mmCIF file of N, CA and C in Angstrom:
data_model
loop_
_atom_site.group_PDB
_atom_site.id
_atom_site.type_symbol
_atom_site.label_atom_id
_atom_site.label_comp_id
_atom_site.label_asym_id
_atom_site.label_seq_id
_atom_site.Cartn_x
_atom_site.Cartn_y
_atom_site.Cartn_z
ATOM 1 N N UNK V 24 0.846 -1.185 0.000
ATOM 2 C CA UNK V 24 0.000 0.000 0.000
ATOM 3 C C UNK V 24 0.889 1.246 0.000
ATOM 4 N N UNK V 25 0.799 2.158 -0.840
ATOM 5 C CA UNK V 25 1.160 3.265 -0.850
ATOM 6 C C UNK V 25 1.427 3.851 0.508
ATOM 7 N N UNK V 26 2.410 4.529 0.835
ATOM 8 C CA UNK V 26 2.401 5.485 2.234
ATOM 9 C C UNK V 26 1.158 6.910 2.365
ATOM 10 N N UNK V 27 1.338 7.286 0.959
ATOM 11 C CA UNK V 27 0.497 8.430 1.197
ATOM 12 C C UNK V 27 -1.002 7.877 1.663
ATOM 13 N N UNK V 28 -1.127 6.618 1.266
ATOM 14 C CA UNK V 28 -2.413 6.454 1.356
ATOM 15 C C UNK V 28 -2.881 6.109 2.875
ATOM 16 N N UNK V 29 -2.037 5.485 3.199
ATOM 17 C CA UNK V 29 -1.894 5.874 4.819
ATOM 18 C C UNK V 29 -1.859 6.779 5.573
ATOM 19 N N UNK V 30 -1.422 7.751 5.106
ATOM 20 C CA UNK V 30 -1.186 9.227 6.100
ATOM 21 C C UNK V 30 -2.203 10.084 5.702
ATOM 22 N N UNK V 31 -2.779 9.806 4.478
ATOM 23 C CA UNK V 31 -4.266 10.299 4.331
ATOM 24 C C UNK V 31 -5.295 9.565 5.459
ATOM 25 N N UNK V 32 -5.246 8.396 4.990
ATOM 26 C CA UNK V 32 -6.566 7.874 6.219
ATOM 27 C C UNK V 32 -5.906 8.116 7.566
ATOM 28 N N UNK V 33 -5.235 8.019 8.270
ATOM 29 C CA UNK V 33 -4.340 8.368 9.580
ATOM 30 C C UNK V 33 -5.156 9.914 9.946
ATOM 31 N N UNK V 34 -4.603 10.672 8.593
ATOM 32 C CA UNK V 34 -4.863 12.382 8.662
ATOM 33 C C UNK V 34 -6.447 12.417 8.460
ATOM 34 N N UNK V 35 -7.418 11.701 8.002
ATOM 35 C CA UNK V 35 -8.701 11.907 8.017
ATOM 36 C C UNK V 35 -9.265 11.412 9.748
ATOM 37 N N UNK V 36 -8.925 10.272 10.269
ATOM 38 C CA UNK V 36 -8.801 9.893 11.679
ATOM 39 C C UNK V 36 -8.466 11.074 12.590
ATOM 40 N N UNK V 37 -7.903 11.555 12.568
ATOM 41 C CA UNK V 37 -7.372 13.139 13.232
ATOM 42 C C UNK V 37 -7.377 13.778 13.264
ATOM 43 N N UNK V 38 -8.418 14.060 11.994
ATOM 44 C CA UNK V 38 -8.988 15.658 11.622
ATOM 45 C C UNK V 38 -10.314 15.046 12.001
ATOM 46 N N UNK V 39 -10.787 14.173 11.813
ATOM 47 C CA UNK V 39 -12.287 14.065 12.366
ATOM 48 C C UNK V 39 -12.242 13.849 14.119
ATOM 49 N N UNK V 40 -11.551 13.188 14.883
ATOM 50 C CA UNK V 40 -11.310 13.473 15.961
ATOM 51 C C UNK V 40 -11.918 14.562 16.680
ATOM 52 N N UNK V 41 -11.826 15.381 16.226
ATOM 53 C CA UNK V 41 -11.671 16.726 16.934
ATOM 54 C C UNK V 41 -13.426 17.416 17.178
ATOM 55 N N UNK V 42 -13.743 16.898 15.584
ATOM 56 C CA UNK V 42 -14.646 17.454 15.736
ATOM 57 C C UNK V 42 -15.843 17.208 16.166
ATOM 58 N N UNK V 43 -16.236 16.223 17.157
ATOM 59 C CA UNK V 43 -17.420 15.840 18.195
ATOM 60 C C UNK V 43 -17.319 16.787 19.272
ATOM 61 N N UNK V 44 -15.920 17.018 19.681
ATOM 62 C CA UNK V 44 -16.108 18.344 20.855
ATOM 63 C C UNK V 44 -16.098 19.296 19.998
ATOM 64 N N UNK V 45 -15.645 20.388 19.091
ATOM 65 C CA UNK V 45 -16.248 21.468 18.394
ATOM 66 C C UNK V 45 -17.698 21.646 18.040
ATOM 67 N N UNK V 46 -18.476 20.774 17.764
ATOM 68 C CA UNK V 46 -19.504 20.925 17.608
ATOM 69 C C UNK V 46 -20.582 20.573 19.184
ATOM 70 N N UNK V 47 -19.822 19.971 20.221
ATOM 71 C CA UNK V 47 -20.599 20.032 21.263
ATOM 72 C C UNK V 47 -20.751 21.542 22.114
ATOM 73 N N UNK V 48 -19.132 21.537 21.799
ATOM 74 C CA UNK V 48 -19.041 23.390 22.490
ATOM 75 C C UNK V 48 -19.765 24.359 21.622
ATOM 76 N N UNK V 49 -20.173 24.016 20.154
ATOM 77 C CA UNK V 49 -21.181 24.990 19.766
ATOM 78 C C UNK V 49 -22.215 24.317 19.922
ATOM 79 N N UNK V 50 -22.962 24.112 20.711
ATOM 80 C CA UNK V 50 -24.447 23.727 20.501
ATOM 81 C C UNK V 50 -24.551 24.055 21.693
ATOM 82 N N UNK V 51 -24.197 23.552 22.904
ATOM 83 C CA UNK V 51 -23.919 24.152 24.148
ATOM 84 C C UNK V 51 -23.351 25.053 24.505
ATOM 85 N N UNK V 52 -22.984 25.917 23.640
ATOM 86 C CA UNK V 52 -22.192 27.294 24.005
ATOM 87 C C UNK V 52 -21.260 27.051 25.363
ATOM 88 N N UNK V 53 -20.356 26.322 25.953
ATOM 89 C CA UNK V 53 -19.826 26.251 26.784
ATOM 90 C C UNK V 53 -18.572 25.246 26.653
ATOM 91 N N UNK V 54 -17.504 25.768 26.970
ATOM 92 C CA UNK V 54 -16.324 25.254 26.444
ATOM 93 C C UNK V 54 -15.530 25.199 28.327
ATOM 94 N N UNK V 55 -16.399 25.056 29.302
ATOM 95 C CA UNK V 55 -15.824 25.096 30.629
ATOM 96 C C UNK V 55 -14.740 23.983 30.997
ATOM 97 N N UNK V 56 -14.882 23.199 30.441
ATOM 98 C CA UNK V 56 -14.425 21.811 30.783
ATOM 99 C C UNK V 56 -12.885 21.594 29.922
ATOM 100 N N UNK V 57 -12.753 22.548 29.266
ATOM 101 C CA UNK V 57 -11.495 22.366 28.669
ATOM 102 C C UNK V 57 -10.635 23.241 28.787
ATOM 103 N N UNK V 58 -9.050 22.593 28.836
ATOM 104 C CA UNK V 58 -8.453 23.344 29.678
ATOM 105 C C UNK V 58 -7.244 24.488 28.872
ATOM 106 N N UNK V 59 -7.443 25.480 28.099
ATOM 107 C CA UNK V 59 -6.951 26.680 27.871
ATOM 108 C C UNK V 59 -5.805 26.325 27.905
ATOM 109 N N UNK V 60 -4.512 25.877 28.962
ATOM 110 C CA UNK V 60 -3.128 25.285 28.965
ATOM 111 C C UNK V 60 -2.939 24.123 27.811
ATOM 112 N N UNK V 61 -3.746 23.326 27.611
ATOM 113 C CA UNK V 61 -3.608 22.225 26.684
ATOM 114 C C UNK V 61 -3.977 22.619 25.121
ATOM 115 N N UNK V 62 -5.033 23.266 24.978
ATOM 116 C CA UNK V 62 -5.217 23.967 23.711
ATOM 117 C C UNK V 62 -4.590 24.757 23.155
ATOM 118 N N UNK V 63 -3.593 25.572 24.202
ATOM 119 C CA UNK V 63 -2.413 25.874 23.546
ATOM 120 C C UNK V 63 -1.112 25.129 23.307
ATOM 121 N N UNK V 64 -1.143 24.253 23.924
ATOM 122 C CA UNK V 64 0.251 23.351 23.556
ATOM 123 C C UNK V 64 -0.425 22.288 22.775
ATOM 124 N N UNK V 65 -1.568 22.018 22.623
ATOM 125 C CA UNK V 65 -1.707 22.109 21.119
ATOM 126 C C UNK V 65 -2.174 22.502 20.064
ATOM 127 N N UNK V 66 -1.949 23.677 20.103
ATOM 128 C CA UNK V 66 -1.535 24.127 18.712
ATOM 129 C C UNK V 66 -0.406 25.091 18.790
ATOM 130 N N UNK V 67 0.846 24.731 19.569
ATOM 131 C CA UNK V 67 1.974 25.026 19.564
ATOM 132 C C UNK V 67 2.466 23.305 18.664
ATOM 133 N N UNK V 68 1.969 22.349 19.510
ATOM 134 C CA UNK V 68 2.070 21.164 18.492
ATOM 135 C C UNK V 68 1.642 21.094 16.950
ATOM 136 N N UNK V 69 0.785 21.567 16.954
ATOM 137 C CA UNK V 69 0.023 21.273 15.645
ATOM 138 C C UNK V 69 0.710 22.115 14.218
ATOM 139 N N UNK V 70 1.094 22.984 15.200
ATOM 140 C CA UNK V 70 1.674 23.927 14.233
ATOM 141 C C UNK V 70 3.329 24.062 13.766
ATOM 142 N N UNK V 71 3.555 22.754 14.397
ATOM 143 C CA UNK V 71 5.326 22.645 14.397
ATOM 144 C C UNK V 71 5.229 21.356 13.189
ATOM 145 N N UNK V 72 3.587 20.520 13.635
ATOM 146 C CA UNK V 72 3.711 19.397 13.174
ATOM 147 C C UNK V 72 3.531 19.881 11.443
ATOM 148 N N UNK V 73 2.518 21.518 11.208
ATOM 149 C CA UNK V 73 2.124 21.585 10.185
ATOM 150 C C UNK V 73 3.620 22.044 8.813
ATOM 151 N N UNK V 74 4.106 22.972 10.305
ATOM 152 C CA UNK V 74 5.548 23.660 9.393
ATOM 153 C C UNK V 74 6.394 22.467 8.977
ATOM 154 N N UNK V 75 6.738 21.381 9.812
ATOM 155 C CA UNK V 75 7.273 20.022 9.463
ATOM 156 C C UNK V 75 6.584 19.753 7.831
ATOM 157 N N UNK V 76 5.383 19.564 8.174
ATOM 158 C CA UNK V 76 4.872 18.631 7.081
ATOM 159 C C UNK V 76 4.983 19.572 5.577
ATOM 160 N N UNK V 77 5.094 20.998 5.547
ATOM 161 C CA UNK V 77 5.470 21.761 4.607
ATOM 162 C C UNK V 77 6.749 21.456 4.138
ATOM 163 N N UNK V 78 7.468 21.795 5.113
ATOM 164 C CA UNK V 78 8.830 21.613 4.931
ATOM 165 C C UNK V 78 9.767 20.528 4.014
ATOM 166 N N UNK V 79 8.883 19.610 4.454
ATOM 167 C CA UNK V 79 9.646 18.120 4.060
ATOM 168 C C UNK V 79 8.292 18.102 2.433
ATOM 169 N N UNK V 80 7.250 18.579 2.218
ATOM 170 C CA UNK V 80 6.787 18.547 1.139
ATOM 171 C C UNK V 80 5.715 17.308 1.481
ATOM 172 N N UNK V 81 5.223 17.244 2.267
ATOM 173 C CA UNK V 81 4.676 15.738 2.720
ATOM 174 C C UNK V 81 2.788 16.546 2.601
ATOM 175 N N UNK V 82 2.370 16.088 1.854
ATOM 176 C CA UNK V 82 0.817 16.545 1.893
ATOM 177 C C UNK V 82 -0.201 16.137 2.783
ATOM 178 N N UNK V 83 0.237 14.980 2.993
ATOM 179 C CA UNK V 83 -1.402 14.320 3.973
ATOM 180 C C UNK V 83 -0.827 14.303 5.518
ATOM 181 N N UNK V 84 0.697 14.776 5.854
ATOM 182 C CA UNK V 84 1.350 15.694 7.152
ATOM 183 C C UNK V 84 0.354 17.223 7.010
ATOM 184 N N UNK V 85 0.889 18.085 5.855
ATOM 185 C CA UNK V 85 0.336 19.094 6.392
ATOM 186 C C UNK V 85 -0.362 19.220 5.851
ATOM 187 N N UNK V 86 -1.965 18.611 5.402
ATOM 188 C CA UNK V 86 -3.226 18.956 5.182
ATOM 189 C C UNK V 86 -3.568 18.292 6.547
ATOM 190 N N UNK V 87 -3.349 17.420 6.420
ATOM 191 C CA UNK V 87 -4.298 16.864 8.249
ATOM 192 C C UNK V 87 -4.102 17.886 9.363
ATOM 193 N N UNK V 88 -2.764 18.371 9.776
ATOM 194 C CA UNK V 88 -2.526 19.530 10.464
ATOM 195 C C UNK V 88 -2.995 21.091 10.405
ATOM 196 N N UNK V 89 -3.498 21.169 9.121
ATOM 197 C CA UNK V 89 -3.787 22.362 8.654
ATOM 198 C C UNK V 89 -5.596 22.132 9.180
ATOM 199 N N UNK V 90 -6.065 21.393 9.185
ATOM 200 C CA UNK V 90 -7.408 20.866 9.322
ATOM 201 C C UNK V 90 -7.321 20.980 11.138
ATOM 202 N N UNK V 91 -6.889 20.147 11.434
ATOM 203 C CA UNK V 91 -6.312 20.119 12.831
ATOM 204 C C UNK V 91 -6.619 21.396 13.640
ATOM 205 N N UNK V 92 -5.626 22.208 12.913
ATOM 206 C CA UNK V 92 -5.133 23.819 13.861
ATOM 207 C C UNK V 92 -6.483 24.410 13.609
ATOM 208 N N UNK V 93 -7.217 24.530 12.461
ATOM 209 C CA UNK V 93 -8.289 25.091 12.282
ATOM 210 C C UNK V 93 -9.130 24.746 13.735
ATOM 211 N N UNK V 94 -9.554 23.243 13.784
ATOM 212 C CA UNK V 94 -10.480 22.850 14.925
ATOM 213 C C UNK V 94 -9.757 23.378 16.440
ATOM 214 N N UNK V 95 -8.400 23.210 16.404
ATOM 215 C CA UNK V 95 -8.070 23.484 17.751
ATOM 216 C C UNK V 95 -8.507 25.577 18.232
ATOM 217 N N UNK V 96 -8.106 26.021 16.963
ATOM 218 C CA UNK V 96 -7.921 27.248 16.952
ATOM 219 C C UNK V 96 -9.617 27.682 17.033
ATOM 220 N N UNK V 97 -10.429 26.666 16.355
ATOM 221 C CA UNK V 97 -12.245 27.135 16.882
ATOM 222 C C UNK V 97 -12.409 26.796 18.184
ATOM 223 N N UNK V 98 -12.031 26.088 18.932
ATOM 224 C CA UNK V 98 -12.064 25.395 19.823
ATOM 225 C C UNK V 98 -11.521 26.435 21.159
ATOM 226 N N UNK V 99 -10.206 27.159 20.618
ATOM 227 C CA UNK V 99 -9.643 28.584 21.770
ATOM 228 C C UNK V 99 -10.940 29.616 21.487
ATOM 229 N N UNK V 100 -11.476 29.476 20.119
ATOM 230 C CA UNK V 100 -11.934 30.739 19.892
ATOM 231 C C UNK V 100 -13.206 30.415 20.833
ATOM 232 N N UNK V 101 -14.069 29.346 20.996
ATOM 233 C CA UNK V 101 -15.063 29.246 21.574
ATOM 234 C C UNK V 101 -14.563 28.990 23.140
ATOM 235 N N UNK V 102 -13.886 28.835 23.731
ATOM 236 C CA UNK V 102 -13.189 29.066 25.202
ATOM 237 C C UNK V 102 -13.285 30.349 25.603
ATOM 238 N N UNK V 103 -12.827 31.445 24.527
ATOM 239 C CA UNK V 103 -12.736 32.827 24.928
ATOM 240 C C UNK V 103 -14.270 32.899 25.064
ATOM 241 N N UNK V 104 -15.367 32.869 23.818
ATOM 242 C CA UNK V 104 -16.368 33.139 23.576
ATOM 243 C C UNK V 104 -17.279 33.247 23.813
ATOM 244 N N UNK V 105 -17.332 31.853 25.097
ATOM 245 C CA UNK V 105 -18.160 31.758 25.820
ATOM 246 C C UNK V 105 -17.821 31.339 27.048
ATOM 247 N N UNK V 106 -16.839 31.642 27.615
ATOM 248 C CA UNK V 106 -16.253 32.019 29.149
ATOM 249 C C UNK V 106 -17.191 32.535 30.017
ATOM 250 N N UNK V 107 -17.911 33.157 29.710
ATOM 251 C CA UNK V 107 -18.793 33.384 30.942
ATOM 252 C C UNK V 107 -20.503 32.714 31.175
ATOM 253 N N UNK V 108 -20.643 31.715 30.364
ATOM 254 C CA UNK V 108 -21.595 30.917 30.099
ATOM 255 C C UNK V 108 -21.416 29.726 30.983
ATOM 256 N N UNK V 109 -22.365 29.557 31.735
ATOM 257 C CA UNK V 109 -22.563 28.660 32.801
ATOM 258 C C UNK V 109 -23.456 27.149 32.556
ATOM 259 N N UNK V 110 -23.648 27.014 31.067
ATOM 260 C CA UNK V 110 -24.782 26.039 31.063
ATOM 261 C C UNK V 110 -23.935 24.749 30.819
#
């Protein structure tokens, strides 16, 4: 089997990951439970993993990462967003 074809399905596994909590913190407007320290180290990760995967020219590295940072980065944005929401 091809490698790329692996690091595509790997990178579809990991970009979908993410997004059962993005869409719970928008429906519930409340992102309390997650912890602000970790969402930034990763996407201090995500984003080393994405410059890597540029770097070296590797596509299904940095499209999965690029997908990735997006969810992590909605994910800070809805932490800030709804910080004072109690439900």
């Amino acid at each position: 089997m091809n490698p790329d074809i692996i690091g595509y399905i790997g990178g579809i596994f990991s970009s979908v990951s993410f997004l059962p909590q993005v869409i719970k913190i928008w429906k519930t407007k409340s992102a309390t439970d997650l912890s602000m320290p970790t969402l930034l180290l990763l996407t201090c990760n995500v984003t080393l993993w994405l410059s890597y995967g540029i770097s070296i020219s590797n596509r299904p590295l940095w499209i999965t990462n690029a997908i990735v940072l997006s969810m992590v980065l909605a994910m800070i944005y809805f932490k800030i967003r709804f910080r004072n929401n109690k439900t």
